PDB file of C-alpha atoms in Angstrom:
ATOM      1  CA  UNK X   7      90.834 173.759  84.108  1.00 64.00           C
ATOM      2  CA  UNK X   8      87.591 171.931  83.479  1.00 74.00           C
ATOM      3  CA  UNK X   9      87.842 168.307  82.517  1.00 70.00           C
ATOM      4  CA  UNK X  10      85.504 167.595  79.585  1.00 79.00           C
ATOM      5  CA  UNK X  11      85.182 163.960  78.442  1.00 82.00           C
ATOM      6  CA  UNK X  12      83.364 163.328  75.211  1.00 86.00           C
ATOM      7  CA  UNK X  13      81.402 160.050  74.894  1.00 88.00           C
ATOM      8  CA  UNK X  14      82.812 157.982  72.043  1.00 90.00           C
ATOM      9  CA  UNK X  15      83.019 154.248  71.299  1.00 92.00           C
ATOM     10  CA  UNK X  16      86.618 154.141  72.451  1.00 91.00           C
ATOM     11  CA  UNK X  17      85.694 155.781  75.715  1.00 91.00           C
ATOM     12  CA  UNK X  18      82.835 153.389  76.236  1.00 92.00           C
ATOM     13  CA  UNK X  19      85.073 150.386  75.624  1.00 92.00           C
ATOM     14  CA  UNK X  20      87.602 151.874  77.984  1.00 93.00           C
ATOM     15  CA  UNK X  21      84.982 151.934  80.747  1.00 92.00           C
ATOM     16  CA  UNK X  22      84.980 148.131  80.413  1.00 93.00           C
ATOM     17  CA  UNK X  23      88.714 147.442  79.811  1.00 92.00           C
ATOM     18  CA  UNK X  24      90.245 149.682  82.492  1.00 94.00           C
ATOM     19  CA  UNK X  25      88.600 147.997  85.579  1.00 95.00           C
ATOM     20  CA  UNK X  26      89.215 144.595  84.046  1.00 94.00           C
ATOM     21  CA  UNK X  27      92.846 145.416  83.481  1.00 94.00           C
ATOM     22  CA  UNK X  28      93.302 146.705  86.926  1.00 94.00           C
ATOM     23  CA  UNK X  29      91.692 143.680  88.467  1.00 94.00           C
ATOM     24  CA  UNK X  30      93.533 141.254  86.237  1.00 92.00           C
ATOM     25  CA  UNK X  31      96.889 142.853  86.838  1.00 92.00           C
ATOM     26  CA  UNK X  32      96.513 142.825  90.631  1.00 92.00           C
ATOM     27  CA  UNK X  33      95.106 139.345  90.693  1.00 92.00           C
ATOM     28  CA  UNK X  34      97.556 137.654  88.406  1.00 90.00           C
ATOM     29  CA  UNK X  35     100.651 139.524  89.579  1.00 88.00           C
ATOM     30  CA  UNK X  36     100.207 139.183  93.276  1.00 89.00           C
ATOM     31  CA  UNK X  37      97.651 136.582  94.084  1.00 90.00           C
ATOM     32  CA  UNK X  38      97.721 133.736  91.369  1.00 86.00           C
ATOM     33  CA  UNK X  39     101.274 134.017  90.123  1.00 82.00           C
ATOM     34  CA  UNK X  40     102.177 130.347  89.883  1.00 84.00           C
ATOM     35  CA  UNK X  41     102.819 128.599  86.641  1.00 82.00           C
ATOM     36  CA  UNK X  42     103.704 131.632  84.543  1.00 83.00           C
ATOM     37  CA  UNK X  43     100.584 133.523  85.366  1.00 86.00           C
ATOM     38  CA  UNK X  44     102.607 136.546  86.529  1.00 85.00           C
ATOM     39  CA  UNK X  45     103.239 137.128  82.902  1.00 89.00           C
ATOM     40  CA  UNK X  46      99.490 137.523  82.408  1.00 89.00           C
ATOM     41  CA  UNK X  47      99.443 140.100  85.059  1.00 90.00           C
ATOM     42  CA  UNK X  48     102.316 141.978  83.311  1.00 91.00           C
ATOM     43  CA  UNK X  49     100.313 141.796  80.024  1.00 92.00           C
ATOM     44  CA  UNK X  50      97.296 143.254  81.799  1.00 92.00           C
ATOM     45  CA  UNK X  51      99.455 146.149  82.997  1.00 94.00           C
ATOM     46  CA  UNK X  52     100.597 146.672  79.405  1.00 94.00           C
ATOM     47  CA  UNK X  53      96.988 146.706  78.160  1.00 93.00           C
ATOM     48  CA  UNK X  54      96.018 149.154  80.927  1.00 94.00           C
ATOM     49  CA  UNK X  55      98.895 151.570  80.007  1.00 96.00           C
ATOM     50  CA  UNK X  56      98.133 151.202  76.214  1.00 94.00           C
ATOM     51  CA  UNK X  57      94.386 151.857  76.746  1.00 94.00           C
ATOM     52  CA  UNK X  58      94.993 154.951  78.897  1.00 94.00           C
ATOM     53  CA  UNK X  59      97.382 156.310  76.279  1.00 95.00           C
ATOM     54  CA  UNK X  60      94.906 155.705  73.431  1.00 92.00           C
ATOM     55  CA  UNK X  61      92.155 157.241  75.577  1.00 91.00           C
ATOM     56  CA  UNK X  62      94.231 160.300  76.357  1.00 91.00           C
ATOM     57  CA  UNK X  63      95.172 160.881  72.734  1.00 89.00           C
ATOM     58  CA  UNK X  64      91.618 160.349  71.502  1.00 88.00           C
ATOM     59  CA  UNK X  65      90.097 162.718  74.034  1.00 88.00           C
ATOM     60  CA  UNK X  66      92.735 165.377  73.321  1.00 86.00           C
ATOM     61  CA  UNK X  67      92.053 165.211  69.691  1.00 84.00           C
ATOM     62  CA  UNK X  68      88.248 165.248  70.161  1.00 85.00           C
ATOM     63  CA  UNK X  69      88.545 168.323  72.401  1.00 77.00           C
ATOM     64  CA  UNK X  70      88.460 170.377  69.286  1.00 72.00           C
ATOM     65  CA  UNK X  71      85.169 170.779  67.348  1.00 73.00           C
ATOM     66  CA  UNK X  72      84.643 167.650  65.338  1.00 77.00           C
ATOM     67  CA  UNK X  73      81.571 166.246  63.799  1.00 83.00           C
ATOM     68  CA  UNK X  74      80.475 163.715  66.306  1.00 84.00           C
ATOM     69  CA  UNK X  75      78.686 161.478  63.769  1.00 89.00           C
ATOM     70  CA  UNK X  76      81.885 161.133  61.704  1.00 89.00           C
ATOM     71  CA  UNK X  77      83.901 160.350  64.881  1.00 88.00           C
ATOM     72  CA  UNK X  78      81.433 157.647  65.931  1.00 91.00           C
ATOM     73  CA  UNK X  79      81.400 156.161  62.453  1.00 94.00           C
ATOM     74  CA  UNK X  80      85.162 156.143  62.142  1.00 92.00           C
ATOM     75  CA  UNK X  81      85.779 154.643  65.596  1.00 92.00           C
ATOM     76  CA  UNK X  82      83.093 151.916  65.119  1.00 94.00           C
ATOM     77  CA  UNK X  83      84.704 150.981  61.802  1.00 96.00           C
ATOM     78  CA  UNK X  84      88.206 150.858  63.428  1.00 93.00           C
ATOM     79  CA  UNK X  85      86.852 148.778  66.313  1.00 93.00           C
ATOM     80  CA  UNK X  86      85.057 146.313  64.014  1.00 95.00           C
ATOM     81  CA  UNK X  87      88.155 146.001  61.724  1.00 96.00           C
ATOM     82  CA  UNK X  88      90.336 145.306  64.746  1.00 93.00           C
ATOM     83  CA  UNK X  89      87.939 142.555  65.905  1.00 94.00           C
ATOM     84  CA  UNK X  90      87.880 141.169  62.499  1.00 96.00           C
ATOM     85  CA  UNK X  91      91.639 141.131  62.188  1.00 95.00           C
ATOM     86  CA  UNK X  92      92.040 139.301  65.483  1.00 93.00           C
ATOM     87  CA  UNK X  93      89.369 136.841  64.592  1.00 94.00           C
ATOM     88  CA  UNK X  94      90.987 135.984  61.256  1.00 94.00           C
ATOM     89  CA  UNK X  95      94.537 136.034  62.150  1.00 91.00           C
ATOM     90  CA  UNK X  96      94.494 135.462  65.953  1.00 78.00           C
TER      91      UNK X  96
END
């Protein structure tokens, strides 16, 4: 079985979020866990798991023949709307 990973905006953001989540979860869970910061480590683990699930679902859907331009436009719109939502209501 050959592993084919398509480059999409969600994949590119995952390249940033996965190492940060791993580092943050280890650091805040085991090293700097005083004053409630262990909860931050747990939240980092949750973000890591959520990101891996989203990435797996997205890559398994993209495995079929999709129009890559439509995929890029759709994912960029979803990412921008998510950022706008968290900016307005966060």
